[in-house]
Structures are given as C-alpha cells and as structure tokens.
Coordinates of C-alpha atoms in Angstrom, one line a residue:
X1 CA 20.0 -30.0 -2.6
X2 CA 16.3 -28.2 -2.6
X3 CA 14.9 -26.8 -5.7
X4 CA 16.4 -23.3 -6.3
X5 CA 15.5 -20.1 -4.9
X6 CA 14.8 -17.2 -7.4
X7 CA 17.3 -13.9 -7.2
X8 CA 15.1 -10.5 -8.2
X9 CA 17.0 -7.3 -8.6
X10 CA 16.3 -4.0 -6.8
X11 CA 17.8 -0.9 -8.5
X12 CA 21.0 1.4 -6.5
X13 CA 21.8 4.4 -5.0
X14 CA 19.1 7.5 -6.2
X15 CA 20.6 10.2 -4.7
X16 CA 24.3 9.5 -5.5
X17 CA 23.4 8.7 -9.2
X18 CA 21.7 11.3 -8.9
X19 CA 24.7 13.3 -7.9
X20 CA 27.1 11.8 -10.9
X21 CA 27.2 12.5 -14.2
X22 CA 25.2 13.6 -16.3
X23 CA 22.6 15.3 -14.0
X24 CA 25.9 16.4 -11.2
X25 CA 23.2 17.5 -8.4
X26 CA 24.4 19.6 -5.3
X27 CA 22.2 18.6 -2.4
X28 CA 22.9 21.5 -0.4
X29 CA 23.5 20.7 3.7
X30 CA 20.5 22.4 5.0
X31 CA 18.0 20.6 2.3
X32 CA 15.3 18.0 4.1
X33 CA 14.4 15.8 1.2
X34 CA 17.3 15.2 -0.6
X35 CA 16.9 13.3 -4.0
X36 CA 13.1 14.0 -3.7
X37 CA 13.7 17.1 -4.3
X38 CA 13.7 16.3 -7.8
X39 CA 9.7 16.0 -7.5
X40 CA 9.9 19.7 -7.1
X41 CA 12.7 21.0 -9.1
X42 CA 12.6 18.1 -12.1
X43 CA 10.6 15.2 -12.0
X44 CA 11.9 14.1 -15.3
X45 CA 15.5 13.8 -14.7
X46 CA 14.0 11.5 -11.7
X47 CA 11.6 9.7 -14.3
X48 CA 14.9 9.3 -16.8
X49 CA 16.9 7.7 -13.7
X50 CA 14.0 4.9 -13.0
X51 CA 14.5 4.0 -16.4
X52 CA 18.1 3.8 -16.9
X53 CA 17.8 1.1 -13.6
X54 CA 14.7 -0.5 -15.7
X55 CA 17.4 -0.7 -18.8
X56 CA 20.4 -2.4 -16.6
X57 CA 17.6 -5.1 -15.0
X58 CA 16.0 -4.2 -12.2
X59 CA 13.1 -6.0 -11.7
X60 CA 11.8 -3.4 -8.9
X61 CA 12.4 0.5 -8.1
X62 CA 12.9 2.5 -5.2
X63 CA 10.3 5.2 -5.3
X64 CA 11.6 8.8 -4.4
X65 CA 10.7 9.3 -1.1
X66 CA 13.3 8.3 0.9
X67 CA 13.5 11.1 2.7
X68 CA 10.1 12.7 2.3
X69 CA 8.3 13.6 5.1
X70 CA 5.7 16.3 6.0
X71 CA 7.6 18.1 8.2
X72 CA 10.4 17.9 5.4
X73 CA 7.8 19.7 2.7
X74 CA 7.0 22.1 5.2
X75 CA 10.5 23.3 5.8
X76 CA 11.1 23.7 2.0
X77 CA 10.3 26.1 -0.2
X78 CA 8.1 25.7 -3.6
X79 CA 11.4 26.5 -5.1
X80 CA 13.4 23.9 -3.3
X81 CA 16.6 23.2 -2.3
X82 CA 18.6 21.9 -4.9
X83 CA 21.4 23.1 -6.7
X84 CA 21.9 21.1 -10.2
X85 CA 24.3 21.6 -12.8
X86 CA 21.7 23.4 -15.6
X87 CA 20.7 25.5 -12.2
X88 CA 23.8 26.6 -11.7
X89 CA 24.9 27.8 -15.6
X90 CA 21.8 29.1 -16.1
X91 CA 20.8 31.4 -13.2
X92 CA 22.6 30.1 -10.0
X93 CA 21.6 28.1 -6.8
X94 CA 17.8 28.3 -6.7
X95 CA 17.2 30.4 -3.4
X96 CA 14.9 28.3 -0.9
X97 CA 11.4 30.9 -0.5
X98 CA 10.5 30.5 2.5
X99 CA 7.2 32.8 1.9
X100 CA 5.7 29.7 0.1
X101 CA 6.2 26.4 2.3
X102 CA 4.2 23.5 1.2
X103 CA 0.8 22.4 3.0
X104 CA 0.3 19.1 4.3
X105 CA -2.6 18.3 1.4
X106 CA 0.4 20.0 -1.6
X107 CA 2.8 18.2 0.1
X108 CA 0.8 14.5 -0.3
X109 CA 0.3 15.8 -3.8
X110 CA 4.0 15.8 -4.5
X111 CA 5.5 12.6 -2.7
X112 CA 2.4 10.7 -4.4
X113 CA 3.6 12.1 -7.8
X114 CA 6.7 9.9 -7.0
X115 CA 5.4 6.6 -7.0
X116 CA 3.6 7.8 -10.7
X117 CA 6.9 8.2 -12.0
X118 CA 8.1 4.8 -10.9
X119 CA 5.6 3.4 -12.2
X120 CA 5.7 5.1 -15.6
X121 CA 9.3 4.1 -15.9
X122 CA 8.1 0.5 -14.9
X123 CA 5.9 0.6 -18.1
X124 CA 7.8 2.8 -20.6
X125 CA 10.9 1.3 -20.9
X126 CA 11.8 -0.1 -24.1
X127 CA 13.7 -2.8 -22.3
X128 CA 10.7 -4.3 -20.9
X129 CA 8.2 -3.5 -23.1
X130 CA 10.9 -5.7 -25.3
X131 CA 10.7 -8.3 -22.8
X132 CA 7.3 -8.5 -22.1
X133 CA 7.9 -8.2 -18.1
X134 CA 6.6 -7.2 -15.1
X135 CA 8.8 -4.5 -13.1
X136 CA 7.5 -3.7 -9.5
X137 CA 7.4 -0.1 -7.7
X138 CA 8.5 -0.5 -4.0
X139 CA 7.3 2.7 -2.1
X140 CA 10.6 3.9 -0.1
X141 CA 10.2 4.8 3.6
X142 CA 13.4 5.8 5.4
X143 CA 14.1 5.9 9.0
X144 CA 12.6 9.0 10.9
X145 CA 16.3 9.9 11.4
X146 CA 16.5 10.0 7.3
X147 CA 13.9 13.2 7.7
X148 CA 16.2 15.0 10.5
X149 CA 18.5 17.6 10.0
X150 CA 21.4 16.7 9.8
X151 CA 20.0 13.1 9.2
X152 CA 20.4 10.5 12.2
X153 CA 20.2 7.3 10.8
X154 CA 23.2 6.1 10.8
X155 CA 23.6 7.6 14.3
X156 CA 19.9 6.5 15.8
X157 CA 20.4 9.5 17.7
X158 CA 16.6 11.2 17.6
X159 CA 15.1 13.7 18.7
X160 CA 12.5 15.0 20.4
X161 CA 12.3 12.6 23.1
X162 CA 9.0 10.9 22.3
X163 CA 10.7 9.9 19.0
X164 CA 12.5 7.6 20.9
X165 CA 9.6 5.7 21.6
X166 CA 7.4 2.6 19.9
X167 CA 4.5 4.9 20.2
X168 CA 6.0 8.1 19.1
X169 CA 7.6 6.5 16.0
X170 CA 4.2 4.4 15.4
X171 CA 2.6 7.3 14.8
X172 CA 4.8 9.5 12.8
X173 CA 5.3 6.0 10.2
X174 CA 1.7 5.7 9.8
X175 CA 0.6 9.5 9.4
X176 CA 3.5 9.3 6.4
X177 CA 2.0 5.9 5.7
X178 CA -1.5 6.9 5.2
X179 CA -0.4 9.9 2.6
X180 CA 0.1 6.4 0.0
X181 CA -2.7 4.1 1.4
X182 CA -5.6 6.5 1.5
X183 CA -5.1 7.9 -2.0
X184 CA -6.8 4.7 -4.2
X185 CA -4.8 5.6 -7.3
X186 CA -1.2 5.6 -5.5
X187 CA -1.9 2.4 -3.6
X188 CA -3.0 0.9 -6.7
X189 CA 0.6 1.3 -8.5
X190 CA 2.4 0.3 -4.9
X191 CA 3.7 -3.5 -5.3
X192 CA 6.2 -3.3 -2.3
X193 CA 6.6 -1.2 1.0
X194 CA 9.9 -0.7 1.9
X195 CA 11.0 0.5 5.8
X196 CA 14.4 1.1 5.1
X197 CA 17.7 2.1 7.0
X198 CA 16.2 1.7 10.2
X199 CA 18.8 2.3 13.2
X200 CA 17.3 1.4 16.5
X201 CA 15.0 -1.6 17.7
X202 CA 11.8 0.8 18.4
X203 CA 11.4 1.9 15.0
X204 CA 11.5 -1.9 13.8
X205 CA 8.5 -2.7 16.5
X206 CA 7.0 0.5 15.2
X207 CA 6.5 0.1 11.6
X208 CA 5.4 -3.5 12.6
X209 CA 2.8 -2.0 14.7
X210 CA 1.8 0.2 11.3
X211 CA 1.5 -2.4 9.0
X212 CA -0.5 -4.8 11.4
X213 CA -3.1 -2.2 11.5
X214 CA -3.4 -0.9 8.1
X215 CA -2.2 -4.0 5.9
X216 CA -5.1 -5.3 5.9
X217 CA -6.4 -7.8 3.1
X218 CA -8.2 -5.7 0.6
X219 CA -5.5 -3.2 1.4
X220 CA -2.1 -5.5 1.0
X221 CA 0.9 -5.0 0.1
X222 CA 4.3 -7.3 0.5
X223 CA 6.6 -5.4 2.5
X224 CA 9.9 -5.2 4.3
X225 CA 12.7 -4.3 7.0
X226 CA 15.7 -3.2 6.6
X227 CA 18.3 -2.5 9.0
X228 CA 22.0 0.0 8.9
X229 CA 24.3 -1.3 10.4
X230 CA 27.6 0.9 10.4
X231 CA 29.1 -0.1 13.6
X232 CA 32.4 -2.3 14.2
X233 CA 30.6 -4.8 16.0
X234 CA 28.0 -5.1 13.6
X235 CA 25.5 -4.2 16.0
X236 CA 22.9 -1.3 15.2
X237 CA 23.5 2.1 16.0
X238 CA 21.3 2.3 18.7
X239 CA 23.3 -1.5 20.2
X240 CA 20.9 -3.3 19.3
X241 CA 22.3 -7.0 18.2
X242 CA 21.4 -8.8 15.3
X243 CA 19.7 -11.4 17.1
X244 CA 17.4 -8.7 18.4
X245 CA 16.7 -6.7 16.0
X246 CA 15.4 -10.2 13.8
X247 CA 13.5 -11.2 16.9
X248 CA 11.4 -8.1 15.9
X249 CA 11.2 -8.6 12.4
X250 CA 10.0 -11.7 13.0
X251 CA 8.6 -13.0 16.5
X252 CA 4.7 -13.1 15.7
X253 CA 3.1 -10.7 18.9
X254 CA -0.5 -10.0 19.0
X255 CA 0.0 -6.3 18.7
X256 CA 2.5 -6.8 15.6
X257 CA 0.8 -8.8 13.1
X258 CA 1.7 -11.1 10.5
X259 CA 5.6 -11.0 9.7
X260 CA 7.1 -9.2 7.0
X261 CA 7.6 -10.4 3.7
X262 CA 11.0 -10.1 3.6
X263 CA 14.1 -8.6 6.1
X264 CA 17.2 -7.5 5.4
X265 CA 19.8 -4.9 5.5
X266 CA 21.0 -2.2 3.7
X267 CA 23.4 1.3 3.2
X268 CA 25.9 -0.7 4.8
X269 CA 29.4 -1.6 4.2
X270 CA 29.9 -4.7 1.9
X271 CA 32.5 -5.5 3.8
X272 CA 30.4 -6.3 6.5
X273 CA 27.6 -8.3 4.5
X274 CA 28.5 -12.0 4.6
X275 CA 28.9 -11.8 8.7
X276 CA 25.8 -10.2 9.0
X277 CA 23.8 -12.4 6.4
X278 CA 25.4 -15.5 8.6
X279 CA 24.1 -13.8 12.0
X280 CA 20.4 -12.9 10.4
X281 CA 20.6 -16.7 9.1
X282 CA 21.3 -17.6 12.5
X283 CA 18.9 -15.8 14.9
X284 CA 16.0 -16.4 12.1
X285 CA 16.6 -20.4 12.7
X286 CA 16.2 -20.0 16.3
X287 CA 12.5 -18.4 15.4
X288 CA 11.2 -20.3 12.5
X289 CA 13.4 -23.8 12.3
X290 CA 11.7 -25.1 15.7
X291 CA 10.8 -28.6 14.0
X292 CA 14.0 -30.6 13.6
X293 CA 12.7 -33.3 11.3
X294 CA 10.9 -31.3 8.9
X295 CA 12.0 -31.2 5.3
X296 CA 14.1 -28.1 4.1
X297 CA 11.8 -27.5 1.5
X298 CA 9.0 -27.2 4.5
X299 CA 11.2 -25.2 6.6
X300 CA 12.2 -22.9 3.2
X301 CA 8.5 -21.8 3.0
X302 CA 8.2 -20.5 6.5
X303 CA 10.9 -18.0 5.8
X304 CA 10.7 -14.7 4.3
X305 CA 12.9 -13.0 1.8
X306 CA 16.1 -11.8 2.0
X307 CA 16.2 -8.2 0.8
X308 CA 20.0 -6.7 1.0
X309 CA 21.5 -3.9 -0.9
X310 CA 24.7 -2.6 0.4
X311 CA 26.9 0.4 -0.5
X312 CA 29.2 0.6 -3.0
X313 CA 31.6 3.2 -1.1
X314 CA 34.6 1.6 -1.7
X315 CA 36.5 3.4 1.0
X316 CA 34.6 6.0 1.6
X317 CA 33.0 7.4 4.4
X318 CA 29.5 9.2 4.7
X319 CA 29.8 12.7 6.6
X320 CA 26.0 13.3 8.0
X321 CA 27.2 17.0 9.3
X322 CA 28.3 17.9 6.0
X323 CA 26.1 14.9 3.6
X324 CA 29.2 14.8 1.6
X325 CA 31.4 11.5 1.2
X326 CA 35.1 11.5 2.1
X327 CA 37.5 9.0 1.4
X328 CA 38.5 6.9 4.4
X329 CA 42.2 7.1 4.6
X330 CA 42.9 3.6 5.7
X331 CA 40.8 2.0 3.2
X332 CA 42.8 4.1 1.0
X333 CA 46.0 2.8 2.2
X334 CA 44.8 -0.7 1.2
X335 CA 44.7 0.1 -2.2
X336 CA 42.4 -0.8 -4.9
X337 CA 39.0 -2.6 -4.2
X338 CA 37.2 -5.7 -6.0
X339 CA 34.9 -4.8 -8.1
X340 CA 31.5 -4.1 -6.3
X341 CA 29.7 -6.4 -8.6
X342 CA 31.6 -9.1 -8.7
X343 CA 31.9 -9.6 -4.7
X344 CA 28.2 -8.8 -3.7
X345 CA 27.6 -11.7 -6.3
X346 CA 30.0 -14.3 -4.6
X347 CA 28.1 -13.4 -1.3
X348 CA 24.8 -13.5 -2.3
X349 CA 25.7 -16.6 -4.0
X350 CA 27.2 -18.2 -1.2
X351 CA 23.7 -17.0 0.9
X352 CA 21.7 -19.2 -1.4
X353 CA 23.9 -22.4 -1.2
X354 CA 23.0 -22.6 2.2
X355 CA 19.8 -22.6 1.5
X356 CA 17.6 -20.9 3.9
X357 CA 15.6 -18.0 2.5
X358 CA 12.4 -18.3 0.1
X359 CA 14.2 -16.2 -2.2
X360 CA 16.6 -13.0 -2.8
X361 CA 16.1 -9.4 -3.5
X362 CA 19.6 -7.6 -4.1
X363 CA 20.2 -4.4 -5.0
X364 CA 22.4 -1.2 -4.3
X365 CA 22.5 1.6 -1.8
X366 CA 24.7 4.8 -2.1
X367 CA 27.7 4.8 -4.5
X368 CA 26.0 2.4 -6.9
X369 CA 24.3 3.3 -9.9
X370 CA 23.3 1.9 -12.9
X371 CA 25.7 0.2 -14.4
X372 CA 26.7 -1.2 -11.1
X373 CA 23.4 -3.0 -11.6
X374 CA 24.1 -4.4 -15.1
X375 CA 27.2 -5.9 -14.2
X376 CA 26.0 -7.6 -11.1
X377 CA 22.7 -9.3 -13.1
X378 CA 24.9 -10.5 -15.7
X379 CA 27.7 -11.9 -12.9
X380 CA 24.5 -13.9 -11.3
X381 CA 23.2 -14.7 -14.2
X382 CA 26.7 -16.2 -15.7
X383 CA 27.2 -18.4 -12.6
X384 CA 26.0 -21.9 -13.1
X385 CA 24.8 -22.6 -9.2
X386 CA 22.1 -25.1 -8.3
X387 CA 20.9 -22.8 -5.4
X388 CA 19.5 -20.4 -7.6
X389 CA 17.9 -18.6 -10.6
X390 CA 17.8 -15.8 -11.8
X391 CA 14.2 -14.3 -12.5
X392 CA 13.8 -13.7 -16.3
X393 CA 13.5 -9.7 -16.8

C-alpha cells in the first residue's frame, strides 16, 4: 500500500451544543442567525465552546457564522433573539427591538468579531498551548437557504427567484464573502473557507465562481464544498446526483478557477455516509484518474481532501418549520444506536484503505458535541491501520 494519508479533526455541532447543557439556549423560531446570535447576546459562552472542542482535539473550528448574513443582522434587533437559560431566570426572553436593527457596516463589525473568538480559543487553550500545536480557524459559510426563514437548506427550495440562479447566488456569496476578505485583520486569522450545507447544484458553481475571482494569491486561502444530502436516494435536495454535484466541485472551467481544496459532505445522516463516500470516490475517478498507468501515489496528489462531518441524530429528525428535532419513530422502533464515534471511525477508516484522497478532515454536524469529538480522535487514534495517521494535536 501507498504511504498513509493524515486524518485532521474538525470540531461538531455549534448550535446543538450550544442548546445542551450547561448553556441550554432556546433559539426561538422566528430568529435569523441562530447560534451567532451568541456574537450579540454572549460572545463568551461562544469563546468557552471553541475551547472545550480545542480540549477534546480538534485541530480546526467552525467560526460562528453559519447562519450570518446581512439581511439576517438587519432583521434582528441589537437585543437579539435568543432565549438562554440565565435570560430566562433572570428577567425573561429578551424581547427582539426592532427600533434598533443593525447597519450593514455594525453588522460586518459583529460576524468579524466571530472569527477573533475562534481564533483566540485556537491560541488560549491550555491543551495546545500544552502541546505546542497549531489549531486552524475555518470561516463558516452556510447555504443561502441557512439565512432564510424558515431555513431551506435541507429543502433547496429558495426564494426570490433570482436566488435560484448561478448569478444571483454569486453575488449574494461574495457580498458576504467580502465582509471577511476586505477587512486585513480578519483575513489574516482565516486558515480555511468553508461553503457548507449546500443543497442545489447552482450554489456549488456559484461559490466556485466567488472564490475564482477573489482567491487570488496574495489573498489565499484553502477552501471547501460541502454538500446535504437528506434524501432517500442520496441525491441533493434540489435532484441533483452525486456524480453531478462532484463534476462541479471539481471539473476545472475557465470561469471557475482552480478546484477546491477539499469536498465533502456534511449535516447528513451517518447512515447514509459510506454510500455516498463510495459514490464521491467514484465520480472524482472519472475526473482526475484519466491516466491508467500512473502510480497511486501520483494519482493521490491530484486529489483534494475529503472533508465530511455528519450528524449525530441518532433517530432524530430536524423540523425546519419549527427548528426543533423530533424523534423519528421508526428509528425508534429499531432500538438503540452504535455509538456515533465508534461507527464514523470504522467508515472513515474504511475511506482511507482505499486509498484515494490526499487526506481527511472529519468532524461533527448537529447532535454532536464535544465529547463526541474526544471519543472519536481517540477511536482513530487506537486503530493500528496502515492507511492512515493521525495528525499529532
């Protein structure tokens, strides 16, 4: 076999730890940022997360932004929207005042404040200032859908109509885009940029469109795409099949730019992983292993990462009219689940033996929190493979 590949770790699910114990948030239904809300109401609850994922080994966080948008700040009072436990004890839900809405210049002010606190975590932590290592800040961009109300991207349903477009979704991705890249300071403590839950094949051309224009060298960053895929079929929401939706991450067009540095999938059920790992391994050879008789070590460094952090639901089901998980009565009937950990571990393992991608970024999505984390570095870390390492950190 080829050398081995290295395994990083990305951190979990923000807004559902953010929603356990001991900080027990109430996103309320009508709120448009979700857990970057906590970049209004209390950044350091958000800075103490970051470094509770730091402390169980991850080697790269998920800035706060999510679900950050412009239009998201606008529609939001200075108070904002959540509804946390000490809220609630000490003088109720905090009412949303709509006679102070955010302009587009506060607004910047507060989503940049998100990657600082990354960061900060990054270099605070007594777990890696005891280990003398590097973490990484990945800036989080979600899907336009992520910024609707009630969110769309798990449906791809978007509205208005020229959001369905390349063009329309090129824009809004690089107005939210520029908010990071123009502001020296921010850019500076950006590592990673990470498109993530995307639902339909035009937002994937879009953000490729955005980072061929404003990636440029003295401005780059590694970045990815990452895909939700909650249908049956494993198809995207928009129908999109995997062997498309990889032809965009990857086919090199003059109007698209260089590749991405990695591609994945995320917010989707484990369940579904190793199929859709196989399928992304499969359309990806048609693209990049065009040269039968050259090495796999040659053909390894033509690919990108694989970036993947799924849910840890574990039978339950997300309702975007309400945003509050309910447990899936068949899963239920099944019983008990494997342990999260233990399972993403044997895939992800099983994804290196076949030794395709340059290396792995694995991490959690909703349901999975710290500790999730923990146990799956040390699971990786226990299994003697000769596909892969895992990254000291």
């Amino acid at each position: 076999m080829s050398s081995k590949i290295p395994v990083r770790f990305l951190d979990a699910g923000l807004g559902t730890t953010l929603e356990s114990p001991p900080h027990n948030a109430k996103f309320k239904a009508d709120s448009s940022l979700w857990s970057s809300d906590f970049l209004i109401t209390s950044p350091d609850t958000l800075s103490g997360v970051h470094r509770a994922f730091v402390e169980a080994g991850a080697d790269v966080l998920l800035t706060a932004t999510y679900q950050a948008s412009l239009e998201g700040f606008a529609a939001t009072g200075k108070a904002g929207t959540l509804e946390s436990a000490s809220d609630r004890q000490s003088k109720g839900s905090l009412a949303q005042d709509h006679s102070a809405t955010y302009t587009k210049e506060e607004a910047g002010v507060v989503m940049r404040r998100a990657v600082a606190l990354a960061k900060e975590a990054c270099s605070s932590s007594q777990y890696a200032a005891s280990k003398s290592v590097s973490k990484r800040v990945a800036l989080s961009l979600g899907a336009y859908g992520a910024t609707m109300q009630p969110s769309t991207e798990y449906s791809g349903d978007y509205e208005p109509e020229h959001m369905r477009t390349v063009e329309g979704l090129r824009h809004w991705h690089e107005v939210r885009l520029s908010i990071f890249r123009d502001d020296e300071p921010t850019w500076n403590d950006v590592d990673f940029v990470s498109f993530e839950t995307l639902p339909v094949l035009q937002e994937v051309q879009a953000v490729r469109r955005v980072m061929a224009q404003h990636n440029t060298a003295e401005h780059s960053r590694e970045w990815w795409i990452s895909c939700v895929f909650p249908n049956d079929d494993l198809t995207l929401p928009d129908g999109s099949p995997v062997s498309a939706v990889v032809e965009a991450m990857l086919t090199d067009r003059g109007d698209q730019g260089q590749p991405p540095w990695g591609i994945g999938i995320n917010c989707t059920d484990i369940k579904k992983l190793d199929k859709l790992l196989r399928q992304y391994e499969a359309a990806a050879q048609t693209i990049l292993d065009t040269d039968p008789t050259q090495e796999t070590s040659a053909k390894r460094a033509q690919w990108p990462w694989l970036v993947t952090y799924p849910d840890g639901a574990q039978g339950s089901v997300y309702n975007t009219e309400i945003q509050q998980w309910e447990i899936d009565p068949e899963m239920k009937a099944k019983g008990p689940q494997r342990p999260w950990h233990e399972e993403l571990a044997e895939i992800i393992t099983q994804t290196a033996e076949r030794g395709h991608w340059k290396g792995i970024l694995v991490g959690g999505c909703c349901k999975t929190m710290p500790d999730d984390i923990r146990k799956l570095r040390s699971q990786m870390a226990a299994i003697e493979s000769d596909a892969y390492y895992v990254e000291s950190g």
